XYZ file of C-alpha atoms in Angstrom:
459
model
C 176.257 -33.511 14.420
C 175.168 -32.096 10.435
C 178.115 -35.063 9.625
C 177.015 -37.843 12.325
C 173.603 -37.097 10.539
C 174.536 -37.113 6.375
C 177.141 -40.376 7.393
C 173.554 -42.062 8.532
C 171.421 -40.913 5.740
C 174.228 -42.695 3.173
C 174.416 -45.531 5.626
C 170.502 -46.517 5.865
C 170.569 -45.760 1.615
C 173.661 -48.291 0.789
C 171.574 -50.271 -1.576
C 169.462 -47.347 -3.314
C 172.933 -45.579 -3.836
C 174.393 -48.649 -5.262
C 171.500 -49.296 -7.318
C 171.242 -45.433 -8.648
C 175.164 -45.837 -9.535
C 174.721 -48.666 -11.383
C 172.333 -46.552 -13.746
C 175.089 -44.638 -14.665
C 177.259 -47.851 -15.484
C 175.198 -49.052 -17.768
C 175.799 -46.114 -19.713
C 178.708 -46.947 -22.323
C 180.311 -43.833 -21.982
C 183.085 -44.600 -24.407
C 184.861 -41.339 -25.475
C 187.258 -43.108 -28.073
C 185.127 -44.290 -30.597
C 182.423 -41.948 -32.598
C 179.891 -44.799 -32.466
C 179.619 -44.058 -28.393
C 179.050 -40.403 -28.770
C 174.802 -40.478 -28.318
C 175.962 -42.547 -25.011
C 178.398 -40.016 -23.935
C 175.515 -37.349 -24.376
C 173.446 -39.531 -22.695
C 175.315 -39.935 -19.520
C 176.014 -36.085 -19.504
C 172.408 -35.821 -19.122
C 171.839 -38.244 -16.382
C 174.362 -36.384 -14.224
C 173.176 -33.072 -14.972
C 169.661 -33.970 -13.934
C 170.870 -35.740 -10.858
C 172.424 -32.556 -9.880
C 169.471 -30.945 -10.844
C 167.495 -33.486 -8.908
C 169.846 -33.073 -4.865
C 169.372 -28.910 -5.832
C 172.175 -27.690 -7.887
C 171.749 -24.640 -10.162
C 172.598 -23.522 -13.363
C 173.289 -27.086 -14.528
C 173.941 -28.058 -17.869
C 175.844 -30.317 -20.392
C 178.111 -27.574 -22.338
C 178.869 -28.404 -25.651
C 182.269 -28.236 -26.904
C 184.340 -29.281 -29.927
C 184.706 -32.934 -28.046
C 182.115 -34.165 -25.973
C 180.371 -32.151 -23.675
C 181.386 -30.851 -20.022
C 178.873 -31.439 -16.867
C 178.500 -28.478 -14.686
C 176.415 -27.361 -11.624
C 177.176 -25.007 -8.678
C 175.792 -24.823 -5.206
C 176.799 -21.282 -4.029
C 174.454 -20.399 -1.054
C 177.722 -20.836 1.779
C 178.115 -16.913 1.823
C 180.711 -15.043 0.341
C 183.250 -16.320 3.086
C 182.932 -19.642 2.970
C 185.411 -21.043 0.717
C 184.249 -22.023 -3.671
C 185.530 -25.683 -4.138
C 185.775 -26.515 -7.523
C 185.463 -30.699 -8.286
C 186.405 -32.330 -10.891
C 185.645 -35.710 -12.388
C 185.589 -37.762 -15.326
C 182.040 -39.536 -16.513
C 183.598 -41.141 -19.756
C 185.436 -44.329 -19.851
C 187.853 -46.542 -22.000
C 186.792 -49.390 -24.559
C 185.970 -52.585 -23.111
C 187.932 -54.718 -25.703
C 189.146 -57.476 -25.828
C 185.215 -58.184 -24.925
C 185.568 -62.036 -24.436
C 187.891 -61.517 -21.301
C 184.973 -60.045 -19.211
C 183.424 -62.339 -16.938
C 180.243 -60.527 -17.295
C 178.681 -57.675 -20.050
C 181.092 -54.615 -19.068
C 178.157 -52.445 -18.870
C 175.651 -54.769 -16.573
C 177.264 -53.721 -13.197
C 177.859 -56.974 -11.025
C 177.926 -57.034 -6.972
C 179.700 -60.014 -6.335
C 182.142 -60.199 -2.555
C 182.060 -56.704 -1.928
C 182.944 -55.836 -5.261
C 181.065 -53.943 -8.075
C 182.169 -54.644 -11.613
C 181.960 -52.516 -14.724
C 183.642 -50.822 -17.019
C 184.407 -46.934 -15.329
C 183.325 -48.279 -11.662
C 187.133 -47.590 -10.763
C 188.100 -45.185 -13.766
C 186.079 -42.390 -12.978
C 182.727 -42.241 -12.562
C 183.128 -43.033 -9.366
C 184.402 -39.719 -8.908
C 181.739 -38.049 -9.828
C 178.987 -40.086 -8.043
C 181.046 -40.256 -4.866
C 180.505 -36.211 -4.648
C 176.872 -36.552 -5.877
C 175.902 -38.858 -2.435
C 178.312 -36.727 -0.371
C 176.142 -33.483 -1.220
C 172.705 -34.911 -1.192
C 173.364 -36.398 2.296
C 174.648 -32.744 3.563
C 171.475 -31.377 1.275
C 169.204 -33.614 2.723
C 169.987 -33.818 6.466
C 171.063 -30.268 6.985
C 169.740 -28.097 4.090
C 172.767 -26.664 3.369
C 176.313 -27.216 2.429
C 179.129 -25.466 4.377
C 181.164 -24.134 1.282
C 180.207 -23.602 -2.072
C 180.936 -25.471 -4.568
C 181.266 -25.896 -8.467
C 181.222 -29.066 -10.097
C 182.875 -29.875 -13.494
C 182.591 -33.373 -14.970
C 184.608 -33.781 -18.577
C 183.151 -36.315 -21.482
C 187.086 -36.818 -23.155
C 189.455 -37.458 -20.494
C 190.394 -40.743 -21.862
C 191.011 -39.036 -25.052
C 193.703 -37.132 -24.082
C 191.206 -34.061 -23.126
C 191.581 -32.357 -26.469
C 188.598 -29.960 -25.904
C 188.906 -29.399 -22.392
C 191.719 -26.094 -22.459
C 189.903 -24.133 -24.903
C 186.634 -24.968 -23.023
C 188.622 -23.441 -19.937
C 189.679 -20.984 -21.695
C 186.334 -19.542 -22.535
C 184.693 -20.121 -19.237
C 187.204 -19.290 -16.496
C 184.554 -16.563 -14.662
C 182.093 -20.010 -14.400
C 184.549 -22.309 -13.218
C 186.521 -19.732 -10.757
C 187.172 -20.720 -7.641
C 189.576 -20.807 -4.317
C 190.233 -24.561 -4.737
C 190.272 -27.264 -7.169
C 189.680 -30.918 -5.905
C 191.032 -33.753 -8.382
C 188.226 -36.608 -7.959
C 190.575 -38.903 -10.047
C 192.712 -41.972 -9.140
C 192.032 -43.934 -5.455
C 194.026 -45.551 -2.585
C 195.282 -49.022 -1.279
C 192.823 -51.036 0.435
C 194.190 -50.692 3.613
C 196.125 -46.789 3.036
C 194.877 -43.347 1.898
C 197.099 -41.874 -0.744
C 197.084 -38.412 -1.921
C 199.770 -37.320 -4.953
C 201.076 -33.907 -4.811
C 202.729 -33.931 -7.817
C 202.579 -35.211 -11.812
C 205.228 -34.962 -14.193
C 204.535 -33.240 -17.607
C 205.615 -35.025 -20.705
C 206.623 -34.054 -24.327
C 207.158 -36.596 -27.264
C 208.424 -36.321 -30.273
C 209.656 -38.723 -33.972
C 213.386 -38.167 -34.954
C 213.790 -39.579 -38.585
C 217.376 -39.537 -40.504
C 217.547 -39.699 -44.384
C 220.473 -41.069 -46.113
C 220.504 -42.277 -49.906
C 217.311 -42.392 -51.982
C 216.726 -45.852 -51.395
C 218.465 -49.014 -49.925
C 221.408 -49.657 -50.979
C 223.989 -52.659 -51.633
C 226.276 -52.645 -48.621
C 228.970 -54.357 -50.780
C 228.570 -51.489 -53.809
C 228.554 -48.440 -51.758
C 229.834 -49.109 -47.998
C 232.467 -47.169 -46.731
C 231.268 -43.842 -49.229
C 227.369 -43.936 -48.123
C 226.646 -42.924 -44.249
C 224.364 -44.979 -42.974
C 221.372 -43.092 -41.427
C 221.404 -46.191 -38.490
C 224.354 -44.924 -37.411
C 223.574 -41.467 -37.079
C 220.484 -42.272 -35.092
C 223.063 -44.258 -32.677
C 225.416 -41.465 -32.540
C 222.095 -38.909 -31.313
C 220.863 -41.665 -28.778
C 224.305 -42.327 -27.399
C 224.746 -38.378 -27.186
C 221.351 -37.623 -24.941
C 223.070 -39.004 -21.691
C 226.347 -39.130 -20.157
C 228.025 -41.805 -18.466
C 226.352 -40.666 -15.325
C 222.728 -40.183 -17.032
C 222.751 -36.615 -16.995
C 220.621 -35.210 -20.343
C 223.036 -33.099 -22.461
C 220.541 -31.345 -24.138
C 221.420 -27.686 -23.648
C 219.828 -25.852 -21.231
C 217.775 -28.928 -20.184
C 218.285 -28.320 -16.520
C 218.077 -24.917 -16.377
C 214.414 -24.760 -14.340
C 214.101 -27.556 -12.557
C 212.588 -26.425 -9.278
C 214.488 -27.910 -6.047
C 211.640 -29.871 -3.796
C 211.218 -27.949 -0.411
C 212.631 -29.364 2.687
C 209.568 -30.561 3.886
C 209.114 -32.524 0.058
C 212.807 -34.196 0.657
C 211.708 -35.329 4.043
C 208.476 -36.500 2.734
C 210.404 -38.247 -0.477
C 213.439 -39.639 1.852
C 210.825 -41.102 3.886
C 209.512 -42.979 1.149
C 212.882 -44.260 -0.505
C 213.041 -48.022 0.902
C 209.486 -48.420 -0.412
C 210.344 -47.558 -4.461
C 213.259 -49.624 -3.937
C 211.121 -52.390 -2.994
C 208.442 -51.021 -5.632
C 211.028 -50.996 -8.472
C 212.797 -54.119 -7.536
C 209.053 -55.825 -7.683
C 208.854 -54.378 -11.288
C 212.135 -55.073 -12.236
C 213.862 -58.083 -10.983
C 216.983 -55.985 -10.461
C 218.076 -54.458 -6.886
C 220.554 -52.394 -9.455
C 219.909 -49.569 -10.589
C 220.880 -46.565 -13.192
C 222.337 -42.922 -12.647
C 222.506 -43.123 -8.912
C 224.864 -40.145 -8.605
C 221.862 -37.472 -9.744
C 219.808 -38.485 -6.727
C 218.099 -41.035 -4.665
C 215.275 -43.158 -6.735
C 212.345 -41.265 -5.287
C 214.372 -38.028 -7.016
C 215.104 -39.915 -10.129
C 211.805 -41.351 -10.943
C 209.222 -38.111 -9.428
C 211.644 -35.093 -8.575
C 213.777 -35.144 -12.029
C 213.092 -34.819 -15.386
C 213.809 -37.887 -17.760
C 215.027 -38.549 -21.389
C 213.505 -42.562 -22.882
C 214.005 -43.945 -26.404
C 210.610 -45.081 -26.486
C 211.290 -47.267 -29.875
C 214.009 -47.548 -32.520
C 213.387 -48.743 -36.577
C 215.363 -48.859 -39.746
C 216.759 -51.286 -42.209
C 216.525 -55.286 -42.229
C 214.108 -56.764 -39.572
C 213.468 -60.205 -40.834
C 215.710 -63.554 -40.987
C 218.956 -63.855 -41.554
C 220.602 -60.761 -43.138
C 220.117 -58.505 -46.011
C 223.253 -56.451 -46.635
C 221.946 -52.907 -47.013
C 222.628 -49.452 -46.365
C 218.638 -48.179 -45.598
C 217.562 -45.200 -46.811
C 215.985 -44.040 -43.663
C 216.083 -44.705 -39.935
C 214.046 -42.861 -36.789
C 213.465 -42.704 -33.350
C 210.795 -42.421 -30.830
C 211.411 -40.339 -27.615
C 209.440 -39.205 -24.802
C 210.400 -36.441 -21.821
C 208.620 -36.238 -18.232
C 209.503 -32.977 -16.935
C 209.389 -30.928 -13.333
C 208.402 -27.942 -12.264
C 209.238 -25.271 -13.413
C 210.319 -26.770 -17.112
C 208.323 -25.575 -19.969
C 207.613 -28.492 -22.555
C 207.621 -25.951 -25.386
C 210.890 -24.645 -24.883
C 212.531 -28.699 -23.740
C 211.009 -29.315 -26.974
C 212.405 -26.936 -29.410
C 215.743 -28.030 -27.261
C 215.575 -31.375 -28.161
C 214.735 -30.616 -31.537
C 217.892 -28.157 -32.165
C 220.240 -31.098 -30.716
C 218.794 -33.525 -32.983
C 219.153 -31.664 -35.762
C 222.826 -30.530 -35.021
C 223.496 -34.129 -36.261
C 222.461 -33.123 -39.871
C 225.365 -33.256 -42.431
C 225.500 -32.912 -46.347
C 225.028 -37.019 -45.995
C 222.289 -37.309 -43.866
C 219.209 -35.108 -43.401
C 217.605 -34.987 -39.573
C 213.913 -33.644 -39.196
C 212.100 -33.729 -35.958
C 208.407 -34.243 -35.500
C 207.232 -32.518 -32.633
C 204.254 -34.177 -30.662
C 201.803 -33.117 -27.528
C 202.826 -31.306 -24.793
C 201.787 -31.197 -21.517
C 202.876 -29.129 -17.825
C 204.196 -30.552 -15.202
C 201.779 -29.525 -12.137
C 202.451 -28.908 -8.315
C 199.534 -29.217 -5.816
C 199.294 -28.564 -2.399
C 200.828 -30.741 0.325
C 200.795 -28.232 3.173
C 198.710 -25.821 4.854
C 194.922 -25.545 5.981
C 193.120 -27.848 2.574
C 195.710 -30.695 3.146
C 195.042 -30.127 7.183
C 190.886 -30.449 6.263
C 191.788 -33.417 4.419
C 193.823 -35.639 6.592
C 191.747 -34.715 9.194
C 189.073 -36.169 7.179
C 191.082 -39.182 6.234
C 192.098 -39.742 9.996
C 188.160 -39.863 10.674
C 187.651 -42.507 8.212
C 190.358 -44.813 7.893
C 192.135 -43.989 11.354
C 194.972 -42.583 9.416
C 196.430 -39.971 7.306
C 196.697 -40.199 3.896
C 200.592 -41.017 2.218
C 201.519 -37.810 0.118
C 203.523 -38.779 -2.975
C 205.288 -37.795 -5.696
C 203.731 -39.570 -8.769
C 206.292 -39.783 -11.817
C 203.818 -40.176 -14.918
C 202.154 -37.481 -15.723
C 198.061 -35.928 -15.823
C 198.004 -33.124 -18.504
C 194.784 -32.277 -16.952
C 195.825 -30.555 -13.847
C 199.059 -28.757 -15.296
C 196.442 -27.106 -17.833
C 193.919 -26.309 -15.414
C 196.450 -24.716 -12.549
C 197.985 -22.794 -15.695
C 194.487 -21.281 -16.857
C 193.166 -21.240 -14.039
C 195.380 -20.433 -11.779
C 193.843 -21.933 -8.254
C 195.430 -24.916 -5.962
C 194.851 -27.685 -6.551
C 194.687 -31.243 -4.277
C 193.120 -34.655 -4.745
C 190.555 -36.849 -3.181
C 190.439 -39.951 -5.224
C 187.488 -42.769 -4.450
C 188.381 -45.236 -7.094
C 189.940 -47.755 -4.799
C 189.652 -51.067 -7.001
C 191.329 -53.125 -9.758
C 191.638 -53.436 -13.564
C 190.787 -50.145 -14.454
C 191.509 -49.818 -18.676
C 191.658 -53.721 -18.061
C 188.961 -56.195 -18.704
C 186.749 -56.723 -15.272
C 187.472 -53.575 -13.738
C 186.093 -53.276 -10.243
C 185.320 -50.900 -7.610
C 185.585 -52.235 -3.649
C 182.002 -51.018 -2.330
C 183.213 -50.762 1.555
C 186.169 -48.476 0.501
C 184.258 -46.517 -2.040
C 181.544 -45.659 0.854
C 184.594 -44.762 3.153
C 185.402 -42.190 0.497
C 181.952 -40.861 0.604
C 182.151 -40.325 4.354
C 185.821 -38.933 3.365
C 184.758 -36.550 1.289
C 181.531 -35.437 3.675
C 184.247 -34.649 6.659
C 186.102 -32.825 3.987
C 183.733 -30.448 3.052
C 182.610 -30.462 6.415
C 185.990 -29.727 7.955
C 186.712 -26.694 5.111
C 183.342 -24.934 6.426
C 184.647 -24.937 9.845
C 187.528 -23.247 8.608
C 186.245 -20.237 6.842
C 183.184 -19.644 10.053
């Protein structure tokens, strides 16, 4: 009955709801550029005093060395009701190129079921999605039925850079049983929950030969050419098969769980068809290390991301150059740590060194690769919630790209995590991003039979 009763209160308030979340559109959130950062301050406001506002406590905007983080708690469930922690994401990307929007990026538009602005899909749908689902619960039964936390970062589409020393400091205020990813959505027509994200390293290989370019016609034959030497560490980071050679590289990789090679093998004609779409090939590479749902989610990877040195213009210019490089990035699987992969890598480049040719390595971010749940009672609460609302269960996947988010917070913080994403849409970082309304509202009742269902659990 308390969820027959908070799924009414959002259904007789569709427009009010719709209206109140277009206030927080029009905020340009933009995390990227300094000129934004009185608007990002501004919208970290407006959420904390619509928490404030349904009856959350000890909410404020904390500063950090970025922008700042939302938080509010509810905590009246009782000690044995379960702490759900929620994160979301209230800033947003740039809107250029400008002159490709249809309409202002920051004037939401309701046109066919679809609301456009910039960070309708990409995330502050997230948090506002949570906002209606605890008001309704606040409103019709005066309670919630587990306690929860909220935390709402300012920088996620900068790469976070404030976020793990701001967990760092505050892990009593943010500790909790769960952690619920309010990032990301579904298809239109199928609930999709990821269980996993790859981590990823990067890093700039450059080789130095002679002092400067040289004639190819004076010196060749007596100079090595740095060029080479870049091909000859390329060529040596896979083997015919496309297993990495870089020592050690395999060492950790955690083997996926029965019920994950079920779940994946069920899934492999679908990213055959996905790939093929993105491809135009039905071929594909290093098919004896594992199907392609292994290959692209399960299984770490090694990509030349971008290759430079000597002549790049018309025609030729006969040179030896004095330098050449190399971009590479890594996704890697649990358990692999990207600090030690890294200092890997770099030891193999640089075994490529020679009196002729000197090899340094420029080490760039790092990031974990995360596990969350995709078993047991929270995945049980949620599918049940999902089968309430959309009549089915949500597809669990392996996602290969990677959210250096979550492998920070399950490393400092050390909870499970899962996801409940209500950005169901199109053109999110993309000129006329949009949210669908209908779907977004099914995530609201989602997430109110969530919370709902994890109460029941823990009375």
């Amino acid at each position: 009955m308390s969820v027959d009763a908070a799924l009414a209160w959002v259904d007789d308030r569709h427009d009010q709801l719709l209206a109140r979340f277009s206030e927080l559109l029009r905020i340009p959130s933009v995390s990227t550029d300094p000129a934004f950062a009185a608007d990002v301050q501004r919208c970290a406001d407006w959420l904390v005093g619509d928490l404030q506002r349904i009856g959350f406590a000890n909410c404020q905007a904390i500063a950090t060395a970025g922008h700042p983080v939302v938080y509010g708690e509810w905590l009246k469930a009782g000690p044995n009701a379960p702490t759900i922690l929620v994160y979301a994401h209230y800033d947003v990307q740039p809107v250029e190129p400008l002159e490709l929007w249809e309409t202002p990026p920051f004037e939401p538009r309701l046109e066919d079921g679809k609301l456009y602005a910039r960070g309708s899909i990409d995330d502050k749908c997230g948090a506002f999605a949570n906002l209606i689902a605890f008001e309704a619960l606040l409103e019709t039964t005066g309670t919630l039925p587990v306690n929860i936390k909220v935390v709402f970062e300012g920088e996620e589409e900068t790469g976070s850079p404030a976020m793990e020393p701001f967990v760092r400091e505050h892990k009593a205020l943010l500790a909790a049983d769960l952690m619920l990813i309010c990032d990301g959505g579904s298809e239109p027509d199928q609930p999709l929950m990821f269980y996993t994200a790859r981590g990823i390293i990067g890093a700039e290989v450059k080789v130095t030969g002679p002092s400067h370019d040289l004639h190819s016609g004076l010196v060749g034959g007596a100079v090595q050419n740095p060029i080479h030497v870049v091909s000859t560490i390329i060529a040596a980071l896979h083997d015919q098969i496309g297993r990495i050679q870089i020592p050690g590289f395999y060492a950790d990789v955690q083997t996926p769980s029965e019920t994950e090679q079920g779940l994946m093998a069920a899934q492999e004609q679908e990213f055959f068809e996905m790939l093929k779409s993105q491809t135009g090939r039905d071929k594909f590479w290093a098919n004896d290390l594992g199907s392609l749902v292994a290959r692209t989610t399960a299984l770490p990877t090694c990509d030349v991301n971008g290759v430079w040195g000597g002549y790049q213009g018309a025609g030729s210019k006969t040179i030896i150059p004095a330098e050449a490089g190399f971009k590479v990035t890594m996704r890697l699987v649990a358990d692999q740590d990207p600090h030690a992969i890294l200092e890997a890598f770099s030891q193999f480049a640089q075994s490529f060194a020679s009196e002729t040719a000197e090899v340094v390595v420029t080490k760039g971010p790092t990031s974990y690769p995360v596990n969350l749940l995709y078993d047991g009672p929270v995945i049980e609460a949620l599918q049940a919630a999902f089968e309430a609302t959309w009549g089915k269960p949500a597809t669990l996947y392996r996602q290969g790209g990677s959210v250096p988010i979550m492998g920070m917070f399950q490393r400092e913080l050390g909870m499970n995590l899962a996801t409940l994403g209500f950005g169901t849409g199109e053109n999110g970082h993309a000129p006329n991003e949009y949210l669908l309304v209908d779907e977004f509202f099914r995530g609201v009742a989602t997430a109110i039979h969530f919370y709902t269902n994890m109460g029941q659990q823990s009375a």
